[in-house]
Amino acid sequence: MIVIKIGGGEGIDYDAVCDDVAQLMAEGQRLALVHGGSHMTNVVAEALGHPPRFVTSPSGYTSRLTDRAALEIFEMVYCGQINKNIVERLQARGVNAVGLSGIDGRIWQGPRKKAIRAVENGRKRIIRDTYTGKVEQVNTPFLNSLLDGGFLPVLTPPAISYA
């Protein structure tokens, strides 16, 4: 299986990506497509009055601060707007695409972080009650069953926490 990752920044040419994916599928490649959506999530969050917040870890990694409202906006944009837009474009090109999040079928699982470390104004602090985590398991049997059935999985975050 080849995994193709589409970023979530502004200016992505989804038609060109879908053209390439359709060509690879026509050549018999087994693919999974993973996409982001950070730019559109920021736009929608601003419009809904819940502007995005970001934190920087002590190691310099910047990430989205995800409270419950931010997670709901994230899911709306990633799982709804962007995922279904890509699936529709692929279907128009004859690709039997199915859009899923990491939650569906427990495709991506991992632990929810109890807390994250951040640096703000030069000071380290601990932030709790965020909806961030780390993927540790991929449900490859489920993905392979989709591929075996002739489907192209179009996948997006979020993942699901362990039960």
mmCIF file of C-alpha atoms in Angstrom:
data_model
loop_
_atom_site.group_PDB
_atom_site.id
_atom_site.type_symbol
_atom_site.label_atom_id
_atom_site.label_comp_id
_atom_site.label_asym_id
_atom_site.label_seq_id
_atom_site.Cartn_x
_atom_site.Cartn_y
_atom_site.Cartn_z
ATOM 1 C CA MET A 1 0.000 0.000 0.000
ATOM 2 C CA ILE A 2 1.256 3.449 -0.915
ATOM 3 C CA VAL A 3 0.173 6.282 1.377
ATOM 4 C CA ILE A 4 -0.177 9.703 -0.222
ATOM 5 C CA LYS A 5 -0.323 12.683 2.158
ATOM 6 C CA ILE A 6 -1.917 15.964 1.113
ATOM 7 C CA GLY A 7 -1.074 18.841 3.422
ATOM 8 C CA GLY A 8 -3.611 21.267 4.764
ATOM 9 C CA GLY A 9 -2.131 24.586 3.767
ATOM 10 C CA GLU A 10 -3.598 27.235 1.520
ATOM 11 C CA GLY A 11 -3.336 26.873 -2.249
ATOM 12 C CA ILE A 12 -3.412 23.099 -2.694
ATOM 13 C CA ASP A 13 -4.518 22.099 -6.188
ATOM 14 C CA TYR A 14 -6.921 19.308 -5.266
ATOM 15 C CA ASP A 15 -7.847 18.721 -8.915
ATOM 16 C CA ALA A 16 -4.222 18.019 -9.827
ATOM 17 C CA VAL A 17 -3.810 15.700 -6.836
ATOM 18 C CA CYS A 18 -7.005 13.834 -7.714
ATOM 19 C CA ASP A 19 -5.882 13.536 -11.355
ATOM 20 C CA ASP A 20 -2.609 11.961 -10.202
ATOM 21 C CA VAL A 21 -4.375 9.623 -7.777
ATOM 22 C CA ALA A 22 -6.835 8.526 -10.475
ATOM 23 C CA GLN A 23 -3.913 7.768 -12.797
ATOM 24 C CA LEU A 24 -2.138 5.694 -10.137
ATOM 25 C CA MET A 25 -5.351 3.801 -9.389
ATOM 26 C CA ALA A 26 -5.819 3.103 -13.123
ATOM 27 C CA GLU A 27 -2.298 1.629 -13.117
ATOM 28 C CA GLY A 28 -3.369 -0.797 -10.384
ATOM 29 C CA GLN A 29 -1.633 0.819 -7.415
ATOM 30 C CA ARG A 30 -3.004 0.111 -3.929
ATOM 31 C CA LEU A 31 -3.304 3.531 -2.336
ATOM 32 C CA ALA A 32 -4.501 5.251 0.784
ATOM 33 C CA LEU A 33 -4.887 9.014 0.688
ATOM 34 C CA VAL A 34 -4.420 11.052 3.876
ATOM 35 C CA HIS A 35 -5.249 14.748 3.974
ATOM 36 C CA GLY A 36 -4.970 17.697 6.289
ATOM 37 C CA GLY A 37 -6.967 20.889 6.490
ATOM 38 C CA SER A 38 -5.252 23.349 8.793
ATOM 39 C CA HIS A 39 -5.792 26.455 6.680
ATOM 40 C CA MET A 40 -9.536 25.937 6.214
ATOM 41 C CA THR A 41 -9.898 24.974 9.881
ATOM 42 C CA ASN A 42 -8.332 28.293 10.851
ATOM 43 C CA VAL A 43 -10.687 30.185 8.510
ATOM 44 C CA VAL A 44 -13.796 28.427 9.842
ATOM 45 C CA ALA A 45 -12.688 28.749 13.472
ATOM 46 C CA GLU A 46 -12.239 32.507 13.011
ATOM 47 C CA ALA A 47 -15.664 32.791 11.350
ATOM 48 C CA LEU A 48 -17.275 30.887 14.235
ATOM 49 C CA GLY A 49 -15.679 33.160 16.824
ATOM 50 C CA HIS A 50 -13.275 30.544 18.178
ATOM 51 C CA PRO A 51 -9.936 31.603 16.658
ATOM 52 C CA PRO A 52 -7.215 28.971 16.570
ATOM 53 C CA ARG A 53 -4.631 28.916 19.319
ATOM 54 C CA PHE A 54 -1.189 27.422 18.957
ATOM 55 C CA VAL A 55 1.449 26.409 21.459
ATOM 56 C CA THR A 56 5.149 25.725 21.090
ATOM 57 C CA SER A 57 6.797 22.854 22.923
ATOM 58 C CA PRO A 58 10.169 23.259 24.657
ATOM 59 C CA SER A 59 11.714 21.444 21.662
ATOM 60 C CA GLY A 60 10.292 24.076 19.295
ATOM 61 C CA TYR A 61 7.387 22.089 17.806
ATOM 62 C CA THR A 62 4.281 24.236 17.210
ATOM 63 C CA SER A 63 0.869 22.596 17.417
ATOM 64 C CA ARG A 64 -2.799 23.497 17.612
ATOM 65 C CA LEU A 65 -4.181 23.872 21.123
ATOM 66 C CA THR A 66 -7.258 21.684 20.943
ATOM 67 C CA ASP A 67 -10.046 22.201 23.440
ATOM 68 C CA ARG A 68 -13.490 20.627 22.915
ATOM 69 C CA ALA A 69 -14.783 23.490 20.733
ATOM 70 C CA ALA A 70 -11.632 23.440 18.592
ATOM 71 C CA LEU A 71 -11.971 19.664 18.169
ATOM 72 C CA GLU A 72 -15.562 20.020 16.987
ATOM 73 C CA ILE A 73 -14.547 22.652 14.425
ATOM 74 C CA PHE A 74 -11.601 20.469 13.391
ATOM 75 C CA GLU A 75 -13.901 17.475 12.817
ATOM 76 C CA MET A 76 -16.434 19.577 10.923
ATOM 77 C CA VAL A 77 -13.804 20.858 8.506
ATOM 78 C CA TYR A 78 -11.509 17.834 8.155
ATOM 79 C CA CYS A 79 -14.110 15.034 8.279
ATOM 80 C CA GLY A 80 -16.870 16.950 6.541
ATOM 81 C CA GLN A 81 -15.955 19.747 4.203
ATOM 82 C CA ILE A 82 -12.495 18.724 3.013
ATOM 83 C CA ASN A 83 -12.858 14.933 3.131
ATOM 84 C CA LYS A 84 -16.122 14.872 1.216
ATOM 85 C CA ASN A 85 -14.824 17.418 -1.294
ATOM 86 C CA ILE A 86 -11.867 15.151 -2.098
ATOM 87 C CA VAL A 87 -14.074 12.040 -2.258
ATOM 88 C CA GLU A 88 -16.449 13.813 -4.650
ATOM 89 C CA ARG A 89 -13.576 14.871 -6.928
ATOM 90 C CA LEU A 90 -12.181 11.330 -6.985
ATOM 91 C CA GLN A 91 -15.596 9.797 -7.686
ATOM 92 C CA ALA A 92 -15.937 12.192 -10.648
ATOM 93 C CA ARG A 93 -12.702 10.684 -11.980
ATOM 94 C CA GLY A 94 -13.973 7.116 -11.672
ATOM 95 C CA VAL A 95 -12.181 6.328 -8.406
ATOM 96 C CA ASN A 96 -14.315 4.436 -5.891
ATOM 97 C CA ALA A 97 -13.208 6.570 -2.952
ATOM 98 C CA VAL A 98 -14.569 6.297 0.573
ATOM 99 C CA GLY A 99 -13.959 9.077 3.097
ATOM 100 C CA LEU A 100 -13.188 8.138 6.685
ATOM 101 C CA SER A 101 -11.605 9.665 9.757
ATOM 102 C CA GLY A 102 -9.154 7.886 12.007
ATOM 103 C CA ILE A 103 -12.057 7.338 14.402
ATOM 104 C CA ASP A 104 -14.013 5.228 11.898
ATOM 105 C CA GLY A 105 -13.269 1.544 12.322
ATOM 106 C CA ARG A 106 -10.596 2.563 14.833
ATOM 107 C CA ILE A 107 -8.310 3.176 11.854
ATOM 108 C CA TRP A 108 -5.875 5.205 13.975
ATOM 109 C CA GLN A 109 -5.599 4.614 17.716
ATOM 110 C CA GLY A 110 -3.393 5.955 20.431
ATOM 111 C CA PRO A 111 -3.322 7.467 23.877
ATOM 112 C CA ARG A 112 -4.717 10.896 24.599
ATOM 113 C CA LYS A 113 -2.034 13.025 26.207
ATOM 114 C CA LYS A 114 -2.713 13.777 29.858
ATOM 115 C CA ALA A 115 -0.879 17.077 29.492
ATOM 116 C CA ILE A 116 1.359 18.917 27.075
ATOM 117 C CA ARG A 117 4.365 21.091 27.808
ATOM 118 C CA ALA A 118 4.507 24.521 26.238
ATOM 119 C CA VAL A 119 6.654 27.627 26.308
ATOM 120 C CA GLU A 120 4.837 30.947 26.549
ATOM 121 C CA ASN A 121 6.606 34.261 27.031
ATOM 122 C CA GLY A 122 9.826 32.393 27.782
ATOM 123 C CA ARG A 123 8.252 30.330 30.567
ATOM 124 C CA LYS A 124 7.521 26.621 30.504
ATOM 125 C CA ARG A 125 4.036 25.550 31.499
ATOM 126 C CA ILE A 126 1.857 22.452 31.558
ATOM 127 C CA ILE A 127 -1.475 22.487 29.722
ATOM 128 C CA ARG A 128 -4.096 19.890 30.644
ATOM 129 C CA ASP A 129 -7.453 18.850 29.186
ATOM 130 C CA THR A 130 -6.454 19.097 25.546
ATOM 131 C CA TYR A 131 -7.596 16.700 22.859
ATOM 132 C CA THR A 132 -4.178 15.806 21.539
ATOM 133 C CA GLY A 133 -2.548 12.431 21.360
ATOM 134 C CA LYS A 134 -0.224 10.185 19.453
ATOM 135 C CA VAL A 135 -1.137 7.477 16.958
ATOM 136 C CA GLU A 136 0.373 4.155 17.994
ATOM 137 C CA GLN A 137 -1.759 1.667 16.064
ATOM 138 C CA VAL A 138 -3.170 1.509 12.549
ATOM 139 C CA ASN A 139 -6.024 -0.863 11.723
ATOM 140 C CA THR A 140 -4.350 -2.244 8.600
ATOM 141 C CA PRO A 141 -6.689 -5.267 8.316
ATOM 142 C CA PHE A 142 -9.614 -2.855 7.918
ATOM 143 C CA LEU A 143 -7.732 -0.724 5.387
ATOM 144 C CA ASN A 144 -6.710 -3.837 3.453
ATOM 145 C CA SER A 145 -10.343 -4.999 3.364
ATOM 146 C CA LEU A 146 -11.280 -1.679 1.750
ATOM 147 C CA LEU A 147 -8.447 -1.984 -0.754
ATOM 148 C CA ASP A 148 -9.370 -5.611 -1.498
ATOM 149 C CA GLY A 149 -12.928 -4.438 -2.168
ATOM 150 C CA GLY A 150 -11.709 -1.941 -4.749
ATOM 151 C CA PHE A 151 -12.051 1.161 -2.575
ATOM 152 C CA LEU A 152 -9.613 4.022 -2.112
ATOM 153 C CA PRO A 153 -9.580 5.075 1.560
ATOM 154 C CA VAL A 154 -9.473 8.870 1.899
ATOM 155 C CA LEU A 155 -8.390 9.344 5.503
ATOM 156 C CA THR A 156 -8.253 12.298 7.829
ATOM 157 C CA PRO A 157 -7.587 12.964 11.501
ATOM 158 C CA PRO A 158 -8.586 12.749 14.243
ATOM 159 C CA ALA A 159 -7.629 9.397 15.691
ATOM 160 C CA ILE A 160 -9.449 7.692 18.539
ATOM 161 C CA SER A 161 -8.154 7.118 22.048
ATOM 162 C CA TYR A 162 -7.746 3.597 23.342
ATOM 163 C CA ALA A 163 -10.919 2.190 24.901
#
